[in-house]
Coordinates of C-alpha atoms in Angstrom, one line a residue:
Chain A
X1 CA 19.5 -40.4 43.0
X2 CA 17.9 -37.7 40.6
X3 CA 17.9 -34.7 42.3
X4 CA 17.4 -31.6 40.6
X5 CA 20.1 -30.0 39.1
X6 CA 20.7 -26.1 39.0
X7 CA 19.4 -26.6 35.4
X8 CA 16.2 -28.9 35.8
X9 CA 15.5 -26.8 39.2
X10 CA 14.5 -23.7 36.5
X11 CA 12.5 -26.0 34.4
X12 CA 10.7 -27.0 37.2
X13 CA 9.9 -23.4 38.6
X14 CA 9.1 -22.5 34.9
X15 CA 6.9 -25.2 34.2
X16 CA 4.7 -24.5 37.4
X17 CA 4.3 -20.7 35.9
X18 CA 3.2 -22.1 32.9
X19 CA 0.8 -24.6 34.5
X20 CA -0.9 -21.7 36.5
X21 CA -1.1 -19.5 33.3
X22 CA -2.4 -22.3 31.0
X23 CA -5.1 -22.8 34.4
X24 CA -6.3 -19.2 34.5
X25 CA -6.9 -19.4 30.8
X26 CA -8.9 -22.1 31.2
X27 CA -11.0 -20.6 34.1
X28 CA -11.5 -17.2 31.5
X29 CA -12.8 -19.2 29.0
X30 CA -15.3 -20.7 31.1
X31 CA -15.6 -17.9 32.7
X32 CA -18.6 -16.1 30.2
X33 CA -21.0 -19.5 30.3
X34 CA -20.7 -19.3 34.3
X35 CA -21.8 -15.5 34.1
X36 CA -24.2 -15.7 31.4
X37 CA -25.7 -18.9 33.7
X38 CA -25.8 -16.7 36.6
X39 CA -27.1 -13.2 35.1
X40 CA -30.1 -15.2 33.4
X41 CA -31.0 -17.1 37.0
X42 CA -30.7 -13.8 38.8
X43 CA -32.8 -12.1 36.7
X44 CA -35.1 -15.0 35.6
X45 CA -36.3 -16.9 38.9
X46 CA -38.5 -14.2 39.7
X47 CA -40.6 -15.6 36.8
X48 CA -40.1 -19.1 37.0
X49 CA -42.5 -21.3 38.3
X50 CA -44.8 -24.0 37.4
X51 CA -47.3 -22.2 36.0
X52 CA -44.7 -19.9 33.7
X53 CA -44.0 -23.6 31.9
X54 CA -48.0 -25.2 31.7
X55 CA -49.6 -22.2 30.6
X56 CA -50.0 -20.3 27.6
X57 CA -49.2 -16.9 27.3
X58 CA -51.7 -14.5 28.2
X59 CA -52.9 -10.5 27.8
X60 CA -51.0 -10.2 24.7
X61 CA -48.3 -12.0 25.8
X62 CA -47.6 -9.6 28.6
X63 CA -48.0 -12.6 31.4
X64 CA -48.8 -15.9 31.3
X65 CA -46.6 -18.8 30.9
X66 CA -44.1 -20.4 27.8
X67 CA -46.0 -24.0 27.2
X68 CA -46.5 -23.7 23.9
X69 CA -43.8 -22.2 23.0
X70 CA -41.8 -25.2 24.7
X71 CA -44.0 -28.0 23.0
X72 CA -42.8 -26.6 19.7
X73 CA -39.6 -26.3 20.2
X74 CA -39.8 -30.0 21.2
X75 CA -42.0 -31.0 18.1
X76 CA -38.9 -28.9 15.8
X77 CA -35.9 -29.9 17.4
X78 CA -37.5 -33.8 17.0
X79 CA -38.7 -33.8 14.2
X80 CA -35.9 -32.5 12.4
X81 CA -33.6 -35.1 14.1
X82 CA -35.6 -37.6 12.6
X83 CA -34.5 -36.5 9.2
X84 CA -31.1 -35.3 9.7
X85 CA -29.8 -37.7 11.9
X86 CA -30.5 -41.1 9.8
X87 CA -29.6 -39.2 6.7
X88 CA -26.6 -38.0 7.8
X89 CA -25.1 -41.0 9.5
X90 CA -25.9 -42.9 6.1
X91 CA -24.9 -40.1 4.1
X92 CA -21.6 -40.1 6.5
X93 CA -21.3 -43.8 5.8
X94 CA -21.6 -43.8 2.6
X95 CA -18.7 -41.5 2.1
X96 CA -16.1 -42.8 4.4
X97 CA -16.9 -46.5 4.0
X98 CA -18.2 -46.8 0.2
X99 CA -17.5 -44.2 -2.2
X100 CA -14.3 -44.8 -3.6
X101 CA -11.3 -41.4 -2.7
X102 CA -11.5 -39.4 -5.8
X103 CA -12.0 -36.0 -6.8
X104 CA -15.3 -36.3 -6.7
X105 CA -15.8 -37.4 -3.2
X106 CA -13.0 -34.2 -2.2
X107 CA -15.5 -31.8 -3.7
X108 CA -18.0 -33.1 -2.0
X109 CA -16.6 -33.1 1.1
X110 CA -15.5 -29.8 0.4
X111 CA -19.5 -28.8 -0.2
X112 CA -20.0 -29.9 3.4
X113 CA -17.7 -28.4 4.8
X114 CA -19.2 -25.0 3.0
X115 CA -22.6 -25.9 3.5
X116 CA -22.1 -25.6 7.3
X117 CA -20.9 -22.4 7.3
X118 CA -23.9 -21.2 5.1
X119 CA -25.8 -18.3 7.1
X120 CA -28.7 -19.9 8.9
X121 CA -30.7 -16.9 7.2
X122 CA -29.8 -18.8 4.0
X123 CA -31.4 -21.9 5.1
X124 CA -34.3 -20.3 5.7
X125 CA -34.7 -18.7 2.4
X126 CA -33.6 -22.0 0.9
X127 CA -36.8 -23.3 3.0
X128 CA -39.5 -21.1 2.3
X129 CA -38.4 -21.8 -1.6
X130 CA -38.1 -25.6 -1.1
X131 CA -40.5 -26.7 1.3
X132 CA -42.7 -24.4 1.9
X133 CA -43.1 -23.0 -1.5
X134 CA -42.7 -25.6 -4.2
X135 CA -43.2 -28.8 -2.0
X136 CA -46.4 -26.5 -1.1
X137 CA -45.8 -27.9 2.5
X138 CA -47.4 -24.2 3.5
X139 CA -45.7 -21.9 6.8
X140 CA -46.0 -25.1 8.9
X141 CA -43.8 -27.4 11.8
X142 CA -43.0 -30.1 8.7
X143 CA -41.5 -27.0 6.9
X144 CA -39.9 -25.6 9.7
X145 CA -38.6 -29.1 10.7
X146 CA -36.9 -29.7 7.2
X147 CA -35.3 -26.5 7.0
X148 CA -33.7 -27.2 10.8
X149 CA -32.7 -31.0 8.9
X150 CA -30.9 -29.1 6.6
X151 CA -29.2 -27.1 8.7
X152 CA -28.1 -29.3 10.9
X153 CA -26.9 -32.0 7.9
X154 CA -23.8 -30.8 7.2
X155 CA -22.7 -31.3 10.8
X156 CA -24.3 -34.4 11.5
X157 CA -22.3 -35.6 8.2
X158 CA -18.9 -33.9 9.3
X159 CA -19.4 -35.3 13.0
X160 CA -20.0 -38.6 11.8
X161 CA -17.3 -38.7 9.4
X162 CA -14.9 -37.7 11.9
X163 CA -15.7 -40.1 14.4
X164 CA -15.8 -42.9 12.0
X165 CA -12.3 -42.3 10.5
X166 CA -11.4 -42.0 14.0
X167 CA -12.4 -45.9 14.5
X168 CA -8.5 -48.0 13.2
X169 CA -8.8 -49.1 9.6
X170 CA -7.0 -52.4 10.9
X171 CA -10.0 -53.2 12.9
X172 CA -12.0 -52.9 9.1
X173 CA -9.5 -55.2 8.0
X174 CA -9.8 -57.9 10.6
X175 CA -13.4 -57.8 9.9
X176 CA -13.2 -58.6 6.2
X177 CA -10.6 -61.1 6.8
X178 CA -12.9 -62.4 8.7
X179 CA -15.5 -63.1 6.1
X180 CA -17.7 -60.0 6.9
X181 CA -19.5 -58.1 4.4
X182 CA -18.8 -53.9 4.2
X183 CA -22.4 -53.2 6.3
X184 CA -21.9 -55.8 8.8
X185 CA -18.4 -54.3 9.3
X186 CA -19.8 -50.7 9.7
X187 CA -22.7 -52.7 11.6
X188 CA -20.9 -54.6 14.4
X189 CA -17.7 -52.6 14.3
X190 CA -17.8 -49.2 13.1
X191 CA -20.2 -47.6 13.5
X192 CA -20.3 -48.9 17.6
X193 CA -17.0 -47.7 17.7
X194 CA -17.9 -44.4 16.2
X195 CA -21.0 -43.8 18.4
X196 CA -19.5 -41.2 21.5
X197 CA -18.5 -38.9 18.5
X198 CA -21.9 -39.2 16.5
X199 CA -23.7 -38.3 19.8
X200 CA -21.9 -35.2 19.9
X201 CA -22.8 -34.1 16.6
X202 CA -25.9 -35.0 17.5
X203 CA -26.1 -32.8 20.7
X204 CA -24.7 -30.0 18.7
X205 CA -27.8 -30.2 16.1
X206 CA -30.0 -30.4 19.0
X207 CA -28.5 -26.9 20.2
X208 CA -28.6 -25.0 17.0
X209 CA -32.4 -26.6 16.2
X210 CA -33.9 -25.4 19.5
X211 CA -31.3 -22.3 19.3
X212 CA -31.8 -20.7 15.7
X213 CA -34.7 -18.3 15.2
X214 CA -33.6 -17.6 11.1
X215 CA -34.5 -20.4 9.9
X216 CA -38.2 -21.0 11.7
X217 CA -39.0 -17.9 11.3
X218 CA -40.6 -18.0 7.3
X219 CA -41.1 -21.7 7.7
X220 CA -43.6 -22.3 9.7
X221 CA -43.4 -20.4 13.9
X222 CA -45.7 -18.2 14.2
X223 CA -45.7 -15.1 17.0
X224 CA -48.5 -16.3 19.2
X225 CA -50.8 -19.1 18.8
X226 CA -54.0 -19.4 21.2
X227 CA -54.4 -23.1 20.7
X228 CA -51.2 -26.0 20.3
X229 CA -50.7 -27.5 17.1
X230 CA -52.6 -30.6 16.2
X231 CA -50.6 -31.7 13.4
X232 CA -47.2 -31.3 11.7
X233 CA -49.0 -28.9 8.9
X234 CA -50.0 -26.4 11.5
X235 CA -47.9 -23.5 12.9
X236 CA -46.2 -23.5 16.0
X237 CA -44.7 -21.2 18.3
X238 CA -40.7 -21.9 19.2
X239 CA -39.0 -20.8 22.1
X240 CA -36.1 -19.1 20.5
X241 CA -38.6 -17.1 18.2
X242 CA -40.6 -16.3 21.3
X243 CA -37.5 -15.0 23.1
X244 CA -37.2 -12.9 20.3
X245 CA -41.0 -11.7 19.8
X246 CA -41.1 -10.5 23.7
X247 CA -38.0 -9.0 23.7
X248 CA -38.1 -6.6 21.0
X249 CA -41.6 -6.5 19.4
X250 CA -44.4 -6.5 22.6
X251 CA -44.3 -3.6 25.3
X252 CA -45.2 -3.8 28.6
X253 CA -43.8 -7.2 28.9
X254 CA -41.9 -7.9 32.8
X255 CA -38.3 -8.1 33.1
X256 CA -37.9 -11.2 34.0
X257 CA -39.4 -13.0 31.6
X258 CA -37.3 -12.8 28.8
X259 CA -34.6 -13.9 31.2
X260 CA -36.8 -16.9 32.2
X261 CA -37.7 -17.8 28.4
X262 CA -34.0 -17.8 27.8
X263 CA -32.6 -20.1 31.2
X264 CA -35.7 -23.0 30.3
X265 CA -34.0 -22.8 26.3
X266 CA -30.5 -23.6 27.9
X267 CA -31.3 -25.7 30.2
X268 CA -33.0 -28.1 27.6
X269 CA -30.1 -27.6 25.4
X270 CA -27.6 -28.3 28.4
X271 CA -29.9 -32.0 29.8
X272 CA -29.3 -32.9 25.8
X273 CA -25.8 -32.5 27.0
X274 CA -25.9 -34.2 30.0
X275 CA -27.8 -37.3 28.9
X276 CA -24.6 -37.6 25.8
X277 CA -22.5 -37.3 28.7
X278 CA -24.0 -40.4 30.6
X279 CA -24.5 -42.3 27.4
X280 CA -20.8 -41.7 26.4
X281 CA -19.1 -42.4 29.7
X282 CA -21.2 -46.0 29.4
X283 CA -20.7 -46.6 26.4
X284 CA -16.7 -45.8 27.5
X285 CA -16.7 -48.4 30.4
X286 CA -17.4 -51.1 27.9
X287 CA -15.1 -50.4 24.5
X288 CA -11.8 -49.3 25.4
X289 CA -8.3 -49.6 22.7
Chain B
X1 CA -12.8 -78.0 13.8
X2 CA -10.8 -77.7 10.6
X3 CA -12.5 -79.4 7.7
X4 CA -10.5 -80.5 4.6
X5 CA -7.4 -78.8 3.4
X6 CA -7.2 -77.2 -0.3
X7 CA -4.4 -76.4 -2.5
X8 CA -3.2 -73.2 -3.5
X9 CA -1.9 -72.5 -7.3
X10 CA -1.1 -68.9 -7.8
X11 CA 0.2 -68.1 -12.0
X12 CA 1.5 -65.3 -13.1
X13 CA 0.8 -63.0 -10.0
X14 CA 0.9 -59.4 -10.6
X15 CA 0.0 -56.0 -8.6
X16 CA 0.1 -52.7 -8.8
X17 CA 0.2 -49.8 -6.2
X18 CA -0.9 -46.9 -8.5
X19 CA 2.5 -47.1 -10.6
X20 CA 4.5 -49.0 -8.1
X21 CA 4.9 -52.7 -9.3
X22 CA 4.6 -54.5 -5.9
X23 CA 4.3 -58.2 -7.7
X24 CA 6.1 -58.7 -11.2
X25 CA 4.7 -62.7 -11.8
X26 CA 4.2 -64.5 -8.9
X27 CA 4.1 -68.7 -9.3
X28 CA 3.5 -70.6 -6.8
X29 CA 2.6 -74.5 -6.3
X30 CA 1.2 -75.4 -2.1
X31 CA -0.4 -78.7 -2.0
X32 CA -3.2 -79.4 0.1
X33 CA -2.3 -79.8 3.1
X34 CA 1.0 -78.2 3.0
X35 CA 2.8 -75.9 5.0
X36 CA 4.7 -73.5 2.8
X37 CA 7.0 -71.1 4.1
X38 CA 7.7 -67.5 2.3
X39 CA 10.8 -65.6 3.3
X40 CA 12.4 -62.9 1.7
X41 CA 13.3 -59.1 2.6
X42 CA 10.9 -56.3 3.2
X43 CA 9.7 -55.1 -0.3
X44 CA 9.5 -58.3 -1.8
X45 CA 5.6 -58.2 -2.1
X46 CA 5.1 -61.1 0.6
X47 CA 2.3 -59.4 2.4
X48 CA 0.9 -58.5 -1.2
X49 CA 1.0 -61.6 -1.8
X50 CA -1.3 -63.0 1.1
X51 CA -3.4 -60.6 1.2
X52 CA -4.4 -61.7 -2.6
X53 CA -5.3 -65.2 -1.4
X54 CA -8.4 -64.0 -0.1
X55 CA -9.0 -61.5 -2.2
X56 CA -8.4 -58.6 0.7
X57 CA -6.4 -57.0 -2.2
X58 CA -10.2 -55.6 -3.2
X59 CA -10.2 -53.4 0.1
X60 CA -6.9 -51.9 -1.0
X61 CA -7.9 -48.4 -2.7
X62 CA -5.2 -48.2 -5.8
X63 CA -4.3 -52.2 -5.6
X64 CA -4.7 -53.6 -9.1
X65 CA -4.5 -57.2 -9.5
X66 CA -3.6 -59.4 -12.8
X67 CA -3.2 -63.0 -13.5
X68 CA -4.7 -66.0 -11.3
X69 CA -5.0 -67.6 -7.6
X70 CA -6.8 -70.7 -7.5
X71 CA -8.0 -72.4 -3.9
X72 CA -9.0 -75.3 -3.8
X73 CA -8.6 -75.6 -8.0
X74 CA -11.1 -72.5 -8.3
X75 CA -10.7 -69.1 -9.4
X76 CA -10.4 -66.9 -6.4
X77 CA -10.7 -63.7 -8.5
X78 CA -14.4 -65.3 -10.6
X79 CA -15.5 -65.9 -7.1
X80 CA -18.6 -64.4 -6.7
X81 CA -19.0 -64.4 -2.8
X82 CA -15.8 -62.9 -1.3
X83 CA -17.2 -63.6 2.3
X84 CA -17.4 -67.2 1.6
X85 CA -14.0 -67.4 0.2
X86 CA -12.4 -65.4 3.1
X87 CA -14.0 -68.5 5.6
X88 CA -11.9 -70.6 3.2
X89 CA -9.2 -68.5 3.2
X90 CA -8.1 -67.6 6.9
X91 CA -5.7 -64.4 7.3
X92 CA -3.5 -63.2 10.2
X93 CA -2.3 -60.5 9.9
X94 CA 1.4 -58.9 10.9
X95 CA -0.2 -57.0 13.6
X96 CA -2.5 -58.3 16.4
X97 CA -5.7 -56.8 16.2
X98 CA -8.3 -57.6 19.2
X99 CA -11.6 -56.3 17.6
X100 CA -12.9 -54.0 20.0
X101 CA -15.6 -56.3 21.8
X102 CA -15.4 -59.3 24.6
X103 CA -12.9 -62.1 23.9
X104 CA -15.6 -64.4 23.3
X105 CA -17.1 -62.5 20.9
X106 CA -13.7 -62.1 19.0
X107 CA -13.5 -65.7 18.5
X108 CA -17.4 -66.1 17.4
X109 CA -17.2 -63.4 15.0
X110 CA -16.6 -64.9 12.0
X111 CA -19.3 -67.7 12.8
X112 CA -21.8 -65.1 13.8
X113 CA -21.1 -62.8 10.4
X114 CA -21.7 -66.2 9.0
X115 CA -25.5 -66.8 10.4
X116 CA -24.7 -68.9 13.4
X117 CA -26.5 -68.1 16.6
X118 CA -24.8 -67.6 20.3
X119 CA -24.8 -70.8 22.2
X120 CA -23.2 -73.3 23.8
X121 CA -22.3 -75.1 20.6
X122 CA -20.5 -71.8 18.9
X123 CA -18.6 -71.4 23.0
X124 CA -17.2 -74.9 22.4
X125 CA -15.9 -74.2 19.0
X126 CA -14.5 -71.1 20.2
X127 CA -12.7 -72.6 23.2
X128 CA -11.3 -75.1 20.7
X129 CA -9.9 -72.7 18.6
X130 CA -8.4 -70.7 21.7
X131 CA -6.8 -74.3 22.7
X132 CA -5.5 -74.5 19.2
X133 CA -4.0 -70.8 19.7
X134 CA -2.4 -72.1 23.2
X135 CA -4.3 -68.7 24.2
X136 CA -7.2 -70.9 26.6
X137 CA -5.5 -71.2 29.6
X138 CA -4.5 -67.4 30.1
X139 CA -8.4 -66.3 29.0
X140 CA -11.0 -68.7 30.3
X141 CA -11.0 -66.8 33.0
X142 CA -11.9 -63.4 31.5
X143 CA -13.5 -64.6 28.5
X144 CA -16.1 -61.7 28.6
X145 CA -13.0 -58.8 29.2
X146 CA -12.8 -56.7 26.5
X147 CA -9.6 -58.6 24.0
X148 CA -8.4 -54.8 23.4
X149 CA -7.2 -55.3 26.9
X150 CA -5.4 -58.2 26.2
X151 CA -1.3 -58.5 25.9
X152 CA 0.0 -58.0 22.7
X153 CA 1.1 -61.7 22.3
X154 CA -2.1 -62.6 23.6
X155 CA -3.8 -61.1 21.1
X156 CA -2.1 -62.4 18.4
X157 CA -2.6 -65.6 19.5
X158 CA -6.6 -64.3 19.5
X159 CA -6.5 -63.6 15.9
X160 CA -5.0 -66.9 15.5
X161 CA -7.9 -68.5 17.4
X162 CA -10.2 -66.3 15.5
X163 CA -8.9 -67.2 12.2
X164 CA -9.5 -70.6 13.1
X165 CA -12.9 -70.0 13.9
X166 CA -14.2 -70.3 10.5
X167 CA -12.7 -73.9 9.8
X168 CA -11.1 -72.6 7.1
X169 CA -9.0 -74.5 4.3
X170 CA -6.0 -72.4 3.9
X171 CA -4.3 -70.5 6.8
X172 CA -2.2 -67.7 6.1
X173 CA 0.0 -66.5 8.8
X174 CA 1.6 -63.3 7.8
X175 CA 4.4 -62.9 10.8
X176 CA 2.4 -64.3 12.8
X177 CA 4.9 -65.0 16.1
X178 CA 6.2 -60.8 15.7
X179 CA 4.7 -60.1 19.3
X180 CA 5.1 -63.3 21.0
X181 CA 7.9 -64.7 23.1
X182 CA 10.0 -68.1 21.7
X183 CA 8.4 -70.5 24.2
X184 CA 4.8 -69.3 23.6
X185 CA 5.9 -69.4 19.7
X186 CA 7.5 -73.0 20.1
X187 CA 4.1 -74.4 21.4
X188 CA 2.2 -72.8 18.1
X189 CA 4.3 -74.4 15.7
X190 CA 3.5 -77.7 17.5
X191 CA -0.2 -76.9 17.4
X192 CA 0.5 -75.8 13.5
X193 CA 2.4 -79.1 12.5
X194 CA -0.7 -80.8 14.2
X195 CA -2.9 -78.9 12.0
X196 CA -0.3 -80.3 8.9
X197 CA -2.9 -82.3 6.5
X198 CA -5.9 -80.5 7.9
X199 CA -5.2 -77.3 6.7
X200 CA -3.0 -76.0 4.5
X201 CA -0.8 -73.3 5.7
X202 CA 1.1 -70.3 3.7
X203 CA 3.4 -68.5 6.2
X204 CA 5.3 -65.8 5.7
X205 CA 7.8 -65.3 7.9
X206 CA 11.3 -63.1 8.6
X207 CA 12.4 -66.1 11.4
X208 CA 14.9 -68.6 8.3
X209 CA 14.6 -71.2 11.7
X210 CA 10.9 -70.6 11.8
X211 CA 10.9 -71.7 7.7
X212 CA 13.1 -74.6 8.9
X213 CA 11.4 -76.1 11.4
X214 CA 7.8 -76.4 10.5
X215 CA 8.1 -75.8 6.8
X216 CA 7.4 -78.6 3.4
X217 CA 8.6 -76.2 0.7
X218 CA 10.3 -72.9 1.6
X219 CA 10.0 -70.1 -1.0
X220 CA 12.2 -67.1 -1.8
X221 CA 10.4 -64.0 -2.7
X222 CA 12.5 -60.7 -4.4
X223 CA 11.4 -57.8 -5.9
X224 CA 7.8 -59.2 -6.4
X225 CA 9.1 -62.7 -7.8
X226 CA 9.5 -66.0 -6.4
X227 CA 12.8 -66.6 -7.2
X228 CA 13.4 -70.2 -5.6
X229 CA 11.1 -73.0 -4.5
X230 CA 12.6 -76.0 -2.9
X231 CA 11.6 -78.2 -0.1
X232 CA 12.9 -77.5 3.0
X233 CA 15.9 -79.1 3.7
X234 CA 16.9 -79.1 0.1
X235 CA 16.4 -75.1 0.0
X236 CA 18.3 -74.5 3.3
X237 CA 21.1 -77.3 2.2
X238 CA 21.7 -76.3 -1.1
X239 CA 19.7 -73.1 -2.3
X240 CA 20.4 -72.8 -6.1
X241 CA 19.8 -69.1 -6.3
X242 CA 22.3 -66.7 -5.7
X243 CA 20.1 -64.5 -3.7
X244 CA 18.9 -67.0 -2.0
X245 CA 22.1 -68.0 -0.7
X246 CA 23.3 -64.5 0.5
X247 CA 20.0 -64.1 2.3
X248 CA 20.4 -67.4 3.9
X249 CA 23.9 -66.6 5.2
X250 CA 22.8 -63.2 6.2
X251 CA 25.0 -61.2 3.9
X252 CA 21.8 -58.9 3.4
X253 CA 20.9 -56.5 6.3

C-alpha cells in the first residue's frame, strides 16, 4: 500500500548516505580516546604491576612504584569534593529554587559561567594567596584541596543548575499545592529528580581534580615525599604532578613508566565514570516521565 | 475523610502580571459547602483566580495580588502558614501531573509533607481517596508503579485523589475532566455531588453542561470580572448579562 515512489525511493537512498556519514563521524571522534587508550597500555604494561602501585618511588625516582603519589591524589580529589560538592548543590539551589529572577541573579550567573573558564593557573594563584597565604593554611593537602574546591565550583553549580531546571516546574507546583514547603519540594522532588545530571557534574570535577597539575602545584604537592602524609596540613605527592615531575624534570627515568603513571590516572578517572554510569541507569529504572 | 466544609468570600480581587491586569475586582460569595461553578472564555482570569485561593499566586514570579480572600471567614493573604492553608485549600490543576514517585506515594504525599508516618492507617486513607477519584479499581493492582506511567485520565483522576488526601475544606478543580472520557467524568461528578456539604467546591470549567449539572451558583467571569452570579438554573434560564447570554448560546468562539 505505500510503496516507494520514484521520489521517496531518492530520499531513502540519501538518507542511508547520510546515516553512514553521520556513523563514521562518530567513530573519528571516538577514535583519539581509543588510540590514546591503546598507545598508553602498549607502552605502559611493561611497568605495571603490583608492586609499581604499593611502593614508593625509589633511587631518585628512577624505579620504584606510584603509591604515594596515588594516596594523594585520592586524599585531593576527596577532599575537595567534600567542599565543592555540598556547596555547590546548595549554592545551585539557592539560585534556581530561591533567589528571586533579577539582574542580580543574571550577573551572577553570568560570574559562573566566567569563573569556569578562569585558567586553572589562576586558581592556583588565587590559592597560594587565599589559602595558603593569608588563611596561613601553609603548602599543604587542605590548601591544595580548597583550591581544587574552587575550581571545580563553578561546574558543580552550572551542572546542578541545569539538571534542576531540567526537573518540570509543574511538578514544583503540585508539590506546593500540595501543602509542601520550598525545601521539602527541592527535598522529595527536585533535587531526586535532578540527581543523574548532578552526578555528572560531579564526575567531571572528579576528572579535572585528579587531572589538573596548575593548581596543586603552589598549594601544597610536593615532588617526592619519602614518607605519606599523616595529616591534611602536610604535603602530598599527586599523580598528575608526578606525571609531570618524571617526565620532564628526572633523567634516567624508564620509558614505560610515565606511560604507566598516566593509564592508573585514567583509569581512576574512567571507574568514577563507570560507577555514575551504574548509579544513573538505577536511579533510571525507577523515575521515569 | 473530608472534614467540615468552609466558605469562600473573595472582595475586590485584583492581579497583576508585571503590567498585564489579569483580575480587575473580583467578588465572589461560595457558601460552605457549595459547589460553585466558574465559566467564562480563556483570558478571563479563572485560573488566576484559583490559584489565589490558596495563595499559589506567591509561587508566581511577577504575580501581584490586591484586595481580600477569606476561607473559612479568615484572611488567606494574613495567613501565616501557607502549607497549612493549602491542606485547607485543595488545587487541581488543568493539567494532570503524576509526581514522579509510586502511585501510592502520590496519594500520601500531602499527609507525609504534613508529619504523618507510612502505615497502614495513611494506605487506607489513600485508597479512600483513590475510590473517591473512581481511580481504585484501575491501580490497586500497581499501586507501587511509578504514576508518571499512568494514562493521562488516570492521572488526573490521581491528582484528584491526591488533592483529597489532605481532607481539605475547599476543593478547587480547575478543568478538571480536560483528559478524561464522558463516562469516567459522569461517575466524578457523582462522587463530587456526594462530597456536596462536605466540601465546598469552586470549579472552573469550559463544559456550560458540566456548570449545569453539578453546579449551586454558576458564575460568569470576563476580562478579570465576575460579571454575573446566579444560581444555576436561574443563570442558565434567564442570564441577565448580555455577555452572559451570548456565551451561553455560543455566539463566542
Amino acid at each position: 500500500m505505500f510503496e516507494a515512489t520514484e521520489k521517496t525511493r531518492g530520499r531513502v537512498g540519501r538518507s542511508h548516505v547520510m546515516s553512514l556519514a553521520l556513523g563514521l563521524l562518530t567513530v573519528l571522534l571516538a577514535a583519539p580516546t581509543l588510540i590514546v587508550l591503546a598507545v598508553l597500555v602498549y607502552r605502559g604494561a611493561p611497568a605495571l604491576s603490583l608492586d609499581f602501585l604499593l611502593s614508593p618511588p625509589r633511587a631518585g625516582m628512577t624505579a620504584g612504584g606510584i603509591f604515594p603519589a596515588i594516596v594523594g591524589t585520592f586524599y585531593l580529589v576527596g577532599l575537595s569534593l567534600l567542599v565543592s560538592v555540598p556547596l555547590g548543590v546548595m549554592g545551585a539551589v539557592y539560585l534556581t529554587e530561591y533567589a528571586r529572577p533579577g539582574r542580580l541573579l543574571d550577573f551572577v550567573h553570568l560570574a559562573i559561567v566566567n569563573l569556569a573558564g578562569v585558567p586553572s593557573i589562576v586558581h592556583a594563584l588565587f590559592g597560594v594567596g587565599a589559602f595558603v597565604v593569608f588563611m596561613r593554611l601553609g603548602t599543604s593537602i587542605l590548601a591544595a584541596s580548597l583550591t581544587l574546591a574552587v575550581m571545580n565550583l563553578p561546574i558543580v553549580i552550572a551542572a546542578t543548575r541545569e539538571s534542576l531546571l531540567a526537573v518540570p516546574y509543574s511538578f514544583r507546583q503540585a508539590s506546593w499545592a500540595l501543602g509542601a514547603s520550598r525545601a521539602q519540594t527541592v527535598w522529595h522532588i527536585v533535587l531526586p529528580n535532578a540527581l543523574p545530571g548532578i552526578l555528572t557534574g560531579v564526575v567531571f570535577a572528579v576528572s579535572r581534580a585528579a587531572g589538573e597539575t596548575a593548581p596543586i602545584l603552589f598549594t601544597g604537592v610536593a615532588f617526592y615525599l619519602p614518607s605519606l602524609p599523616n595529616n591534611v596540613f602536610d604535603q602530598c605527592m599527586a599523580l598528575s604532578m608526578h606525571l609531570f615531575t618524571i617526565t620532564t624534570q628526572v633523567v634516567g627515568v624508564p620509558e614505560s613508566y610515565p606511560a604507566a603513571t598516566a593509564l592508573v590516572l585514567i583509569a581512576l578517572v574512567l571507574s568514577a565514570n563507570a560507577v555514575s554510569v551504574v548509579l544513573r541507569s538505577r536511579h533510571r529504572k525507577n523515575r521515569r516521565w | 475523610m473530608v472534614k467540615t466544609a468552609a466558605s469562600v468570600a473573595v472582595k475586590g480581587l485584583r492581579a497583576w502580571y508585571g503590567g498585564v491586569e489579569a483580575l480587575r475586582g473580583v467578588d465572589l460569595e461560595v457558601g460552605a459547602g457549595e459547589i460553585v461553578a466558574i465559566i467564562g472564555p480563556a483570558q478571563a482570569g479563572k485560573s488566576t483566580l484559583m490559584s489565589c485561593l490558596s495563595r499559589l499566586s506567591d509561587e508566581v514570579v511577577g504575580l501581584r495580588v490586591e484586595g481580600s480572600v477569606a476561607v473559612g471567614g479568615e484572611d488567606v493573604f494574613a495567613m501565616r502558614d501557607v502549607a497549612a492553608l493549602r491542606r485547607r485549600v485543595g488545587l487541581v490543576a488543568p493539567l494532570p501531573v503524576g509526581l514522579p514517585m509510586s502511585v501510592i506515594d502520590n496519594v500520601t504525599y500531602a499527609p507525609r509533607m504534613a508529619g504523618a508516618r507510612k502505615g497502614p492507617e495513611l494506605r487506607e486513607r489513600a485508597e479512600k481517596c483513590l475510590r473517591a477519584a473512581a481511580l481504585w479499581d484501575e491501580v490497586k493492582d500497581r499501586l507501587d508503579q511509578t504514576a508518571t506511567r499512568l494514562s493521562g485520565g488516570q492521572q488526573q483522576r490521581l491528582a484528584i485523589a491526591r488533592a483529597l488526601s489532605h481532607e481539605p475544606e475547599v476543593l478547587c478543580l480547575d478543568e478538571f475532566s480536560i483528559a478524561i472520557d464522558p463516562v469516567t467524568t459522569a461517575r466524578i461528578e457523582e462522587l463530587l455531588k456526594a462530597m456536596r456539604s462536605q466540601v465546598t467546591i469552586v470549579l472552573v470549567t469550559n463544559l456550560i453542561h458540566q456548570a449545569r449539572r453539578l453546579a449551586d451558583h454558576t458564575a460568569m467571569m470576563w476580562e478579570g470580572r465576575v460579571i454575573e452570579v446566579q444560581p444555576t438554573a436561574a443563570f442558565f434560564d434567564s442570564p441577565q448579562h448580555e455577555l452572559t447570554r451570548g456565551y451561553l448560546e455560543g455566539r463566542f468562539g
